[in-house]
CSV table of C-alpha atoms in Angstrom, one decimal:
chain,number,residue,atom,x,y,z
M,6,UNK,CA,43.6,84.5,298.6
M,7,UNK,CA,47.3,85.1,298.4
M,8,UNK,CA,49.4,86.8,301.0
M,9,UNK,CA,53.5,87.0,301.6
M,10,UNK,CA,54.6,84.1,301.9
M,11,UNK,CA,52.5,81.9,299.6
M,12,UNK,CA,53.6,80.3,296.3
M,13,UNK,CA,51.6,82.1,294.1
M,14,UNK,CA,52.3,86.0,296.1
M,15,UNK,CA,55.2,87.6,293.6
M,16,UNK,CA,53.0,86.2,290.4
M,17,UNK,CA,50.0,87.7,291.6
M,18,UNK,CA,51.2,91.2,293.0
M,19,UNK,CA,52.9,92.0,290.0
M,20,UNK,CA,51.5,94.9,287.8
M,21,UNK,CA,51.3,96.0,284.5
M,22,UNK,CA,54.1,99.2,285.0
M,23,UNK,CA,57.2,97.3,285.8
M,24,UNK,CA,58.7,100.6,288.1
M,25,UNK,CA,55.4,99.7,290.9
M,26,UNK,CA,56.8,97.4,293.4
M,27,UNK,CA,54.5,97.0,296.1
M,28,UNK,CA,53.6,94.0,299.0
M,29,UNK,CA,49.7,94.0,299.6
M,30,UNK,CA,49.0,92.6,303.1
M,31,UNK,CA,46.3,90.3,301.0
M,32,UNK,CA,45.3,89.6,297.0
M,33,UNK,CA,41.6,88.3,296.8
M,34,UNK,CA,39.9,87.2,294.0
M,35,UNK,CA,36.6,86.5,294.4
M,36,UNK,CA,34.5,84.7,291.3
M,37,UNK,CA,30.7,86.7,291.8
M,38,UNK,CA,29.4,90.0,292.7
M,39,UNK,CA,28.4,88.6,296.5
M,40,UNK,CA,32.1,88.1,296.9
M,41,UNK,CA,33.1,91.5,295.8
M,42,UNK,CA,30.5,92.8,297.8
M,43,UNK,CA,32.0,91.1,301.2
M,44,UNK,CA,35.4,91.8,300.3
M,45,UNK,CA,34.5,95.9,300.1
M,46,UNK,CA,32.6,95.0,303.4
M,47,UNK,CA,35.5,94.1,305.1
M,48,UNK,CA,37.9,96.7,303.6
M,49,UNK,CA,35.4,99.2,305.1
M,50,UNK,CA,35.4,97.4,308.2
M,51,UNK,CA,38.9,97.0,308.6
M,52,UNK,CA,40.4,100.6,307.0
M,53,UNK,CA,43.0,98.6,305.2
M,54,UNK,CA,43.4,100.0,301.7
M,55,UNK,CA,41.5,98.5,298.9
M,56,UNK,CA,43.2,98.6,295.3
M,57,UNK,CA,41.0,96.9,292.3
M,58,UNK,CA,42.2,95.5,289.9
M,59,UNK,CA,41.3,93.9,286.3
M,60,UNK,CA,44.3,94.3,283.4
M,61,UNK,CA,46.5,96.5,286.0
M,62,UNK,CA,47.5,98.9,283.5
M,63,UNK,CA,47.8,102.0,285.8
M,64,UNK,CA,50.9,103.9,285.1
M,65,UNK,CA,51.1,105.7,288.9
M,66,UNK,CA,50.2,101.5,290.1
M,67,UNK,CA,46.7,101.9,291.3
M,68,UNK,CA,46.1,98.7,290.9
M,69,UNK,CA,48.0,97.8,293.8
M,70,UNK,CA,49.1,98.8,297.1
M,71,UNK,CA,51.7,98.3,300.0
M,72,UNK,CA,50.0,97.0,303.4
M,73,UNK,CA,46.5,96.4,301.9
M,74,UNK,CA,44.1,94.3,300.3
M,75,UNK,CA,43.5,94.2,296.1
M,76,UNK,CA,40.3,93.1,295.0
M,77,UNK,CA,41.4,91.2,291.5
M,78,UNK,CA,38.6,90.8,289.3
M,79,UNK,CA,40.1,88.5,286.8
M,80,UNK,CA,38.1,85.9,287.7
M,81,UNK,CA,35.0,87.7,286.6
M,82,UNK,CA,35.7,87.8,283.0
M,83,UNK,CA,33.1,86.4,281.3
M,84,UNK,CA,31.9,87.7,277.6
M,85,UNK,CA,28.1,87.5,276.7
M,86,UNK,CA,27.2,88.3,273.0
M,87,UNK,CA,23.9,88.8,271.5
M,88,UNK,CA,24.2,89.3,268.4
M,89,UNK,CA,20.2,89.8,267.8
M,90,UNK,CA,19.7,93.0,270.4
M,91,UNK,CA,23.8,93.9,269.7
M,92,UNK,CA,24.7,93.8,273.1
M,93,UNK,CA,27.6,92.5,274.9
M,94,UNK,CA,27.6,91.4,278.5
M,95,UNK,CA,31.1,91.6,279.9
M,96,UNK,CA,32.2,90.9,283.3
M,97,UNK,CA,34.5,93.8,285.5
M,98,UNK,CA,37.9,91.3,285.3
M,99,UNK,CA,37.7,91.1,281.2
M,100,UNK,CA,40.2,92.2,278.9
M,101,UNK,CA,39.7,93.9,275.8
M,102,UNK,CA,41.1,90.6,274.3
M,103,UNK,CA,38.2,89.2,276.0
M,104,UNK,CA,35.5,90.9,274.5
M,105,UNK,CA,36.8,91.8,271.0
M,106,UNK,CA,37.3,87.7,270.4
M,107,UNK,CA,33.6,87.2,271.6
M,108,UNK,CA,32.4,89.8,269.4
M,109,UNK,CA,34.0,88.9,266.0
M,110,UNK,CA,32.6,86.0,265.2
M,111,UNK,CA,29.5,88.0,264.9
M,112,UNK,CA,31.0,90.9,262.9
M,113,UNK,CA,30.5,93.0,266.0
M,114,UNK,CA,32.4,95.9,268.0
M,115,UNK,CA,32.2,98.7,270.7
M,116,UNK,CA,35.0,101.1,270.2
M,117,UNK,CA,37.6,100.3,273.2
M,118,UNK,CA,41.2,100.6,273.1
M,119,UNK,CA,44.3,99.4,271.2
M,120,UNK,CA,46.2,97.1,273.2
M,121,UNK,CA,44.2,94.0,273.5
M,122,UNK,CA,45.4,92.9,277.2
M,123,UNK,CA,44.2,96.5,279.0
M,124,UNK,CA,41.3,95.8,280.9
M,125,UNK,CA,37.9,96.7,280.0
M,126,UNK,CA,37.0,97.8,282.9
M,127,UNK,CA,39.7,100.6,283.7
M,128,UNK,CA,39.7,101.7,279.9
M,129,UNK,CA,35.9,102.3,280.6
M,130,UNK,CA,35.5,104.2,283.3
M,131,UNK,CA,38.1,106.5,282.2
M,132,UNK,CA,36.0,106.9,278.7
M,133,UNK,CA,38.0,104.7,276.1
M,134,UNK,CA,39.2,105.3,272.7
M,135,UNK,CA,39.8,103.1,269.7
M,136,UNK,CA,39.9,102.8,266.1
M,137,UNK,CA,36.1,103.0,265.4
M,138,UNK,CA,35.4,105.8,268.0
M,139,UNK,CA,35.3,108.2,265.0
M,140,UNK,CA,32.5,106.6,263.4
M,141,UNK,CA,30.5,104.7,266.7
M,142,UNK,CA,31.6,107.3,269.9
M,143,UNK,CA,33.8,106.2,273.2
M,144,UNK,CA,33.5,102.9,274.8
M,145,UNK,CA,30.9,105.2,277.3
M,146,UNK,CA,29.0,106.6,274.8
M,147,UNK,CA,28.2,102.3,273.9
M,148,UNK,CA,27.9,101.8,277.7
M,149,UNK,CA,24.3,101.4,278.4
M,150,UNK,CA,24.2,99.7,282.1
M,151,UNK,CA,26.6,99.0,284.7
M,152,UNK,CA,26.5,96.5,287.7
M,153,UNK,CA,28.5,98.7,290.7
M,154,UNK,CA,29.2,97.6,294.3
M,155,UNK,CA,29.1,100.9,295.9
M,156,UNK,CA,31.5,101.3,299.6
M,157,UNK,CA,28.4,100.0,301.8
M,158,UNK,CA,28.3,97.3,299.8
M,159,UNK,CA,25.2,97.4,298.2
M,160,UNK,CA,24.8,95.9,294.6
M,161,UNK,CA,22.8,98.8,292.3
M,162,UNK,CA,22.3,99.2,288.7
M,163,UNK,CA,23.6,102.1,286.8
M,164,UNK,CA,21.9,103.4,283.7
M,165,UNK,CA,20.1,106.1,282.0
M,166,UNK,CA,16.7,105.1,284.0
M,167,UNK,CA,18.5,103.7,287.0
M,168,UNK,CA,20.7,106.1,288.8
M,169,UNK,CA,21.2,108.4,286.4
M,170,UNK,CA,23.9,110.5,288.1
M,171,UNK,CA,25.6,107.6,289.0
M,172,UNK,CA,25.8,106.6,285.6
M,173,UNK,CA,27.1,110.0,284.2
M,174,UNK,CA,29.9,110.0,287.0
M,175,UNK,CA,31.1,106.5,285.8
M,176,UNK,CA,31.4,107.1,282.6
M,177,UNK,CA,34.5,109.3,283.0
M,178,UNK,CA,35.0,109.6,286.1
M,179,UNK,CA,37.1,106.6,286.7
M,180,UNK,CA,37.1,103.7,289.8
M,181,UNK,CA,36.0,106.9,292.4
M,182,UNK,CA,32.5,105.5,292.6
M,183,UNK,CA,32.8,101.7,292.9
M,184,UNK,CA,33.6,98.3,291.8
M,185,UNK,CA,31.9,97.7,288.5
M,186,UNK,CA,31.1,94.1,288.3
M,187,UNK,CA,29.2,94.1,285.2
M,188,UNK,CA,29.2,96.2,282.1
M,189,UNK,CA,26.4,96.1,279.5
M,190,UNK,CA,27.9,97.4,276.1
M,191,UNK,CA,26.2,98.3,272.9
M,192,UNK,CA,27.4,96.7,269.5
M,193,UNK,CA,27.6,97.6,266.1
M,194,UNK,CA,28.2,95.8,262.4
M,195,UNK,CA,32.2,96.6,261.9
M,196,UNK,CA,32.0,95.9,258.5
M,197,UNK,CA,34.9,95.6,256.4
M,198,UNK,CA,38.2,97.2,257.5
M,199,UNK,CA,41.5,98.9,255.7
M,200,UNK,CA,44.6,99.6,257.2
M,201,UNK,CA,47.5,100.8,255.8
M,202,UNK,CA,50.9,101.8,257.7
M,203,UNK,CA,54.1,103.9,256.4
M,204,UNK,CA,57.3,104.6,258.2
M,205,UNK,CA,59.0,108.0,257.2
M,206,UNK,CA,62.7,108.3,258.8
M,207,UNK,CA,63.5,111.5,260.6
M,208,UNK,CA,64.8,113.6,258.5
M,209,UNK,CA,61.0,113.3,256.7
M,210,UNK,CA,59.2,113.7,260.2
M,211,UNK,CA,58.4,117.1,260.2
M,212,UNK,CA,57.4,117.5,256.5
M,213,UNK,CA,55.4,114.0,256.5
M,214,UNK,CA,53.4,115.8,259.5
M,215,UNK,CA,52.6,119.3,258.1
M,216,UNK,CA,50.9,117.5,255.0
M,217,UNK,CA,49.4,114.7,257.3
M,218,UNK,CA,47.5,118.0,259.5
M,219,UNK,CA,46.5,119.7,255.7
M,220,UNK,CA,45.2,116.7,254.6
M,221,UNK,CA,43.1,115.7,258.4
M,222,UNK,CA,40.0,118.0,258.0
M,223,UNK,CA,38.9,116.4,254.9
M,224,UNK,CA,38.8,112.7,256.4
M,225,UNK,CA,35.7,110.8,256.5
M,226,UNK,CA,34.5,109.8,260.2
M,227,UNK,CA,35.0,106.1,258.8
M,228,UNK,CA,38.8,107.1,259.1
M,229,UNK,CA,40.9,107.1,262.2
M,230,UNK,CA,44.6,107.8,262.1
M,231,UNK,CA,47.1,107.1,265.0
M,232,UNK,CA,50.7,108.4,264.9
M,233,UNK,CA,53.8,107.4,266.6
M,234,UNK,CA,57.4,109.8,266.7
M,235,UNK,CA,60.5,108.2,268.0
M,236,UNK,CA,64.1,109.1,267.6
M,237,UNK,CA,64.2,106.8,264.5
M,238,UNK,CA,60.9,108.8,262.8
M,239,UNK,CA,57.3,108.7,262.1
M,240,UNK,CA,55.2,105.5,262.3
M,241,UNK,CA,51.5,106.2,260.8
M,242,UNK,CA,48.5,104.2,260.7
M,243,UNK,CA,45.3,105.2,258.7
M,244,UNK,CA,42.5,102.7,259.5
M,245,UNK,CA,39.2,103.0,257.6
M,246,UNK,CA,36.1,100.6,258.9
M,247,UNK,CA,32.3,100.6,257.5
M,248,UNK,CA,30.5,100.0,254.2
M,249,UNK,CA,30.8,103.3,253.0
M,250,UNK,CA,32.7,102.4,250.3
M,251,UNK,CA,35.7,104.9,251.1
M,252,UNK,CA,37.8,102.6,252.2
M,253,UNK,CA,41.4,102.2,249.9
M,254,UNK,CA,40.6,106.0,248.7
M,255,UNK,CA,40.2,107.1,252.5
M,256,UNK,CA,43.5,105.7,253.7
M,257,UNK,CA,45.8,105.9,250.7
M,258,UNK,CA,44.8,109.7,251.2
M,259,UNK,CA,47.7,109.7,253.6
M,260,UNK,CA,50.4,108.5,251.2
M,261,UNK,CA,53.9,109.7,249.9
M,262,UNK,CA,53.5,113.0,253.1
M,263,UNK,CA,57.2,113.5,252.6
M,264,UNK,CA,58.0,111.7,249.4
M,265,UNK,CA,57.1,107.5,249.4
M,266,UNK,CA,57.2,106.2,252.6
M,267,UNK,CA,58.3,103.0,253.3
M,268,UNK,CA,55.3,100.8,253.7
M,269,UNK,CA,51.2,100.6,252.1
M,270,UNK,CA,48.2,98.8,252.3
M,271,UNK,CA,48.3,95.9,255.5
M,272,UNK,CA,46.4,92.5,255.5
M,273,UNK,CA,45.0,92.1,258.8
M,274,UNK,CA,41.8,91.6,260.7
M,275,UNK,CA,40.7,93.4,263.5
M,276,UNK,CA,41.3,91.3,266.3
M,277,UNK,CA,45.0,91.0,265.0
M,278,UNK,CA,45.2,95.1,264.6
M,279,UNK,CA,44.1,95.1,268.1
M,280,UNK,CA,47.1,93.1,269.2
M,281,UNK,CA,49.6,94.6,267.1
M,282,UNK,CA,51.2,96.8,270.3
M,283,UNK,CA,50.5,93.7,272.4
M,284,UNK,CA,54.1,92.8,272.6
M,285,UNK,CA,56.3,95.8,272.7
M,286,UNK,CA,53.7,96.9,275.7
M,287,UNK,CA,53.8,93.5,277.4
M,288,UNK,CA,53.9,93.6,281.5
M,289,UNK,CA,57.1,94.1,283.3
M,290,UNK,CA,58.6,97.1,281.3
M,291,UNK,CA,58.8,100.4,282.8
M,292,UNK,CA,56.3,103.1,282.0
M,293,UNK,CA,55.6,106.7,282.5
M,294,UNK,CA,53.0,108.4,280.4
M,295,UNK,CA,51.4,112.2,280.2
M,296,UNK,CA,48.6,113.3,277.8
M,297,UNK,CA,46.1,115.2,276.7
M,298,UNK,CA,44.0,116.9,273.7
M,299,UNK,CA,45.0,119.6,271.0
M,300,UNK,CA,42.5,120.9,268.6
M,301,UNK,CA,45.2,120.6,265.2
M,302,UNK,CA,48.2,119.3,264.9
M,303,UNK,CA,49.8,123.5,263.9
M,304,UNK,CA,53.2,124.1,263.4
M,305,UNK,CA,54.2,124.3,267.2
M,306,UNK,CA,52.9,121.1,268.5
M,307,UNK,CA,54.4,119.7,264.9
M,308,UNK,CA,58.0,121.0,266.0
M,309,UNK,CA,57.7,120.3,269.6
M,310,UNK,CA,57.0,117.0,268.9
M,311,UNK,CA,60.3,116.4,266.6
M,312,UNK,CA,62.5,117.9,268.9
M,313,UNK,CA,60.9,115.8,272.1
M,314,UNK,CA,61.9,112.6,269.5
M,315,UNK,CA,65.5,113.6,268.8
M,316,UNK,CA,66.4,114.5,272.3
M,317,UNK,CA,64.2,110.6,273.3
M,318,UNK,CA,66.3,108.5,275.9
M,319,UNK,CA,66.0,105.2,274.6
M,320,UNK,CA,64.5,104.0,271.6
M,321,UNK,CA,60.6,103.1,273.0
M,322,UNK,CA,60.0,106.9,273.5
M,323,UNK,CA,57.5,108.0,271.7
M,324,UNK,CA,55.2,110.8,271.2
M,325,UNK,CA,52.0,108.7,270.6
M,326,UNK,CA,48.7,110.3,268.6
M,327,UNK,CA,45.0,109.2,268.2
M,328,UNK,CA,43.1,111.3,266.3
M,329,UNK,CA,39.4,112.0,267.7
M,330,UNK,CA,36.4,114.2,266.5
M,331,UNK,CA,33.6,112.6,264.5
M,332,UNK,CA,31.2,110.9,266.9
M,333,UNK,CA,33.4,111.8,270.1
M,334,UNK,CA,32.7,115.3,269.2
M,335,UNK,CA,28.9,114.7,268.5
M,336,UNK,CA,28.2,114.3,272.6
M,337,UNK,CA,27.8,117.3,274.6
M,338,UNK,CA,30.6,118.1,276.9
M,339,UNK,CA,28.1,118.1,280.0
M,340,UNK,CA,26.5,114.7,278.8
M,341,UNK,CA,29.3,112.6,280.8
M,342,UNK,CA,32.2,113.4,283.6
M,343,UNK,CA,34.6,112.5,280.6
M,344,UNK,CA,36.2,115.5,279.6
M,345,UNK,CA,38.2,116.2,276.1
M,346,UNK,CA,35.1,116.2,274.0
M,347,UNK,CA,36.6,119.3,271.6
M,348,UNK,CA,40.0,117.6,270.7
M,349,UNK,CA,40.7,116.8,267.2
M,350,UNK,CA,43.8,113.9,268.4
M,351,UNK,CA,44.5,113.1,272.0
M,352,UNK,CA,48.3,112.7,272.4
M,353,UNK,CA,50.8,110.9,275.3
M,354,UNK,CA,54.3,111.6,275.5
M,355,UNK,CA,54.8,107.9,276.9
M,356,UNK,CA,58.9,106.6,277.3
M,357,UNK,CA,59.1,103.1,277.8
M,358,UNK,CA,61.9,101.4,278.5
M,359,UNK,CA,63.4,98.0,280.9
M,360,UNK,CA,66.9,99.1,282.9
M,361,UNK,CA,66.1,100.5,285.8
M,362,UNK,CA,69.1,102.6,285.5
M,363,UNK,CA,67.6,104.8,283.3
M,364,UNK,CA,64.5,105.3,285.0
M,365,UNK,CA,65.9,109.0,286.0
M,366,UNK,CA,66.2,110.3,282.4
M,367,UNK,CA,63.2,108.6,281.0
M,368,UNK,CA,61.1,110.1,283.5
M,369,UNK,CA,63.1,113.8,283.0
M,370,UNK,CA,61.8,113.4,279.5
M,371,UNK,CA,58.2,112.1,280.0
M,372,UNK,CA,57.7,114.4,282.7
M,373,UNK,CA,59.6,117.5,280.8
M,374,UNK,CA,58.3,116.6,276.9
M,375,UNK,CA,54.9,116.0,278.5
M,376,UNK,CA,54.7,120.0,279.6
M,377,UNK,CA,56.2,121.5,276.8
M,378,UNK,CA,52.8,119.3,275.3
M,379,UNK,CA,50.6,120.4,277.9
M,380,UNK,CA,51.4,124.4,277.4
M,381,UNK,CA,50.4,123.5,273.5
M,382,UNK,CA,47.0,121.9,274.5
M,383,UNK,CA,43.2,122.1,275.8
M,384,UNK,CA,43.2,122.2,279.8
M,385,UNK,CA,40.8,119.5,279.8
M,386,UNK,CA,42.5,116.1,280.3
M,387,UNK,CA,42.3,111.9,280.1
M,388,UNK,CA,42.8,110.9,283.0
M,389,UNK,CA,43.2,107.3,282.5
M,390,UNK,CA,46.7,108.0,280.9
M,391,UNK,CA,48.4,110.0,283.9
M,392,UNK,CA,51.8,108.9,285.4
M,393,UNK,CA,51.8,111.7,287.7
M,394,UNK,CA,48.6,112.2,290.5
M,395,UNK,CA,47.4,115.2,292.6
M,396,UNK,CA,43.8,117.0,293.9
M,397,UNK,CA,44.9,119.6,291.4
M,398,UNK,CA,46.0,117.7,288.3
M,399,UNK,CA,42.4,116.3,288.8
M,400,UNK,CA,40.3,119.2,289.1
M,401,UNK,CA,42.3,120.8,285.9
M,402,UNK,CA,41.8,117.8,284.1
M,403,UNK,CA,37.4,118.2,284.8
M,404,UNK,CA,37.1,121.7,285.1
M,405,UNK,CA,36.2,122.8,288.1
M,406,UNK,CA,31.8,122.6,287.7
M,407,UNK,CA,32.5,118.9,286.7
M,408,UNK,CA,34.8,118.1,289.8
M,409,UNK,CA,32.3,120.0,292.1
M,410,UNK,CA,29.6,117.6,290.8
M,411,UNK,CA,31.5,114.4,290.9
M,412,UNK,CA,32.8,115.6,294.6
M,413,UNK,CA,29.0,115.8,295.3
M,414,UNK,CA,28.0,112.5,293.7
M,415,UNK,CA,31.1,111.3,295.3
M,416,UNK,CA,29.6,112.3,298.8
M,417,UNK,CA,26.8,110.5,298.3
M,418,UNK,CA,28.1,106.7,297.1
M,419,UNK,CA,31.3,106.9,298.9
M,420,UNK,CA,31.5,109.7,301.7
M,421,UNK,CA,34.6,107.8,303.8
M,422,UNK,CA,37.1,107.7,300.2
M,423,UNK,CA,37.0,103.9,300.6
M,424,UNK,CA,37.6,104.1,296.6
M,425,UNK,CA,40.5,106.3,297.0
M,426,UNK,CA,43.8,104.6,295.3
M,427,UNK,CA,42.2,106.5,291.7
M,428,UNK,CA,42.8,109.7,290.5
M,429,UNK,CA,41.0,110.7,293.5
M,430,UNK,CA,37.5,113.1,293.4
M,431,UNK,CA,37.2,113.6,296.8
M,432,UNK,CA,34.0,113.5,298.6
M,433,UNK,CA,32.2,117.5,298.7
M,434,UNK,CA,33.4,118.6,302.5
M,435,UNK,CA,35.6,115.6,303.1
M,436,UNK,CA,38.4,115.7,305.5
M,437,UNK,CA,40.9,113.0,304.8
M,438,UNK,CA,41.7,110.5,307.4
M,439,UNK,CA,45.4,109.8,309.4
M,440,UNK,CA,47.1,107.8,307.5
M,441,UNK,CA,46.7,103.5,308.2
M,442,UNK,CA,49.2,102.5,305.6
M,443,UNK,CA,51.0,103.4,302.8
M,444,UNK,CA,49.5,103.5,299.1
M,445,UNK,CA,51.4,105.0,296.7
C-alpha cells in the first residue's frame, strides 16, 4: 500500500494525462484476484471512492481520485500464450507491450491498439482498435472470456455460455461492470507485414486527402490506413498484414496523393510499429482528446480538418484518423454495448502539449475543433477516447436502447455505482448518493 506521506506516494499516483493531479487517501496493489476481491470489499464497506487502474491512460483521470482508494492492477500482468488453441491469457494490469511481446514469438496477434504502454484492460472494455482490426475485428470481437470481480465481490466468469449479458455489457461498455482480472483473447497468424509512411507539407494537405478518400473504397480489408494533420501537414501510414499477396501493391496504392511525398516503404516489425507513438505520447504530457466516427472522409470533414490544423496551438495538435470497416463492420451493431459499428475511420481531435500555460487554448481548440467534428459525424461514439464526461454525452454516445440495457444490467451487477469513476451508466432507477469525497 502507498498513502501521503510514504516514499513511493507521488511515483505511484501519478497518471498517464499530466493535467490530473490528484491525492488518493490509499494506492493498493494487490498481486491475485482474492486481493482484488477484498480490496472492492472494503471500498463497498467503507464508501470511499474506488478508481482502477492498469496503464492509466484516461484523458478525464479515471484512473485516479482525490480522497479515495485506486485499485492498481499492475501487478497482475501476466501473459499466457498458446500458441496450439491460439489463445492468449492476459492478466487485468498488462500492457499492450505486454501481450504483443508474448505473442510474437509465435507469429501471433489480437487486434488492440497503437501505443504499446495503454493498458489492455481499459483499451478492452471500451472495444479497441488497431492495425489488423480490418482484417481480424476489435480487441472484443477476439475476447472470448473474462474473469470480473463484480461490487459484492464475487469472482464470476464472463463468456458467451457464462453470463452472457454480462459479457455483451463488457465488451463496450467500459469499467461500469467490474474489475476484470483476467482476459482470455483469441489469436491469429499475423503473417507478413508492409508499412509504408509519407509526409505531405500543408500546402499539399487538402489535395493529398481528397485522392487518399477516392482511392479508400477500393482497399483490401488486409489494409488499414491511419492519418495524422498538424499545422506542419499530413502524416499517412498504409499498413498491409496477411498472406494475401497484396501487400507492396496494397500500400503503395496510397502514393504521390498530392505529387511525391516525402517518404515510402518502412522496415519494421510489428512490435516496433506498435511503439512507434510510444515516445511523443509518453506519461506526464498534457492531454485532451474528443472523437468519434464518420462514414467518408467528403469534402467538409476534408476542409474542417485543415483549417482545425492551421489554426493548432502548439505543434502536437493533431487531428488523428484510423480507418475502420472490414471485419469491424461484419458484427451486428446489437451483438456488443460497443457502438460505432457503421464508421468507415474513427477520428480524435487530440492537442497535446507540456506548459501548463497553455492548457487554456489547447483545450479551446480540442474542445472547439472537436464539435465542429462532431456536427460532421455518426451520433454514436468511442467512449474510451473522451476528455469531457456527462449522463448525456454517455447516453448519445450508446443510443438510448443500448444505455437502457446496460442501466438494467448495470442494476443487476452493481446497483450502489460502486464502479462509478467511468463514463458512468448508471444503474436503471438509481438515485445517486450525497457526496463522501471528491472524484473528478
Amino acid at each position: 500500500m502507498s498513502g501521503p506521506g510514504d516514499a513511493d506516494y507521488e511515483q505511484r499516483r501519478s497518471v498517464w494525462n499530466g493535467m490530473i493531479d490528484r491525492r488518493p487517501h490509499m494506492i493498493l496493489r494487490p498481486k491475485t484476484t482474492s486481493d482484488v476481491s477484498e480490496i472492492v470489499c472494503f471500498a463497498a464497506r467503507t464508501g470511499l471512492p474506488l478508481s482502477v487502474r492498469c496503464g492509466g491512460h484516461s484523458f478525464p483521470g479515471f484512473s485516479t481520485c482525490d480522497a479515495g482508494i485506486v485499485l492498481d492492477l499492475t501487478r497482475i500482468k501476466d501473459v499466457t500464450v498458446d500458441p496450439k488453441a491460439r489463445i492468449a491469457q492476459v492478466g487485468g494490469g498488462a500492457l499492450l507491450g505486454d501481450l504483443d511481446r508474448a505473442s510474437a514469438p509465435f507469429g501471433l496477434v489480437t487486434p488492440a491498439g497503437l501505443v504499446s504502454h495503454t493498458g489492455a484492460g481499459g483499451l478492452t472494455l471500451g472495444g479497441g482498435m488497431g492495425w489488423t482490426s480490418r482484417r481480424l475485428g476489435l480487441t472484443i470481437d477476439n475476447l472470448l472470456s473474462a474473469e470480473v470481480v463484480t461490487a459484492d465481490g464475487k469472482v464470476v466468469e464472463a463468456s458467451p455460455q457464462k453470463d452472457a449479458e454480462l459479457f455483451w455489457g463488457l465488451r463496450g461498455g467500459g469499467g461500469n461492470f467490474g474489475v476484470v482480472t483476467r482476459f482470455t483473447y483469441r489469436m491469429h497468424p499475423l503473417g507478413p507485414i508492409t508499412v509504408a509512411v509519407w509526409q505531405y507539407g500543408k500546402d499539399q494537405t487538402r489535395e493529398a486527402l481528397r485522392n487518399l478518400a477516392l482511392r479508400v473504397p477500393t482497399a483490401p480489408r488486409s489494409l488499414t490506413l491511419t492519418l495524422n494533420v498538424t499545422v506542419d501537414g499530413l502524416s499517412l501510414t498504409a499498413f498491409h498484414s496477411g498472406d494475401d499477396g497484396l501487400g507492396t501493391a496494397a500500400v503503395m496504392a496510397f502514393a504521390d496523393l498530392a505529387g511525391p511525398g516525402d517518404g515510402g516503404l518502412v522496415e519494421t516489425d510489428y512490435v516496433s510499429l506498435q511503439c512507434r507513438s510510444d515516445a511523443a505520447m509518453h506519461p506526464g504530457r498534457r492531454y485532451y482528446g474528443r472523437g468519434g466516427f464518420i462514414s467518408a472522409l467528403d469534402g467538409p470533414v476534408i476542409d474542417c480538418m485543415v483549417d482545425l490544423s492551421q489554426a493548432a496551438p502548439c505543434p502536437d495538435a493533431e487531428i488523428y484518423m484510423i480507418q475502420l470497416g472490414g471485419a469491424v463492420a461484419d458484427v451486428p451493431e446489437d451483438a456488443t454495448a460497443y457502438s460505432g459499428r457503421a464508421g468507415g475511420f474513427y477520428w480524435i481531435v487530440q492537442p497535446i502539449w507540456d506548459d501548463p500555460a497553455d492548457d487554456a487554448r489547447c483545450l479551446s481548440w480540442g474542445r472547439q475543433g472537436g464539435k465542429r467534428m462532431a456536427d460532421l459525424s455518426q451520433s454514436e461514439n468511442y467512449l474510451n477516447e473522451q476528455g469531457d464526461v456527462g449522463k448525456e454525452l454517455t447516453i448519445k454516445a450508446y443510443g438510448a436502447a443500448k444505455y437502457d440495457r446496460l442501466a438494467q444490467l448495470k442494476q443487476r451487477v452493481d446497483p450502489t455505482n460502486l464502479f462509478r469513476l467511468n463514463q458512468n451508466i448508471a444503474p436503471a432507477g438509481h438515485v445517486k448518493p450525497p457526496v463522501r469525497a471528491s472524484s473528478s
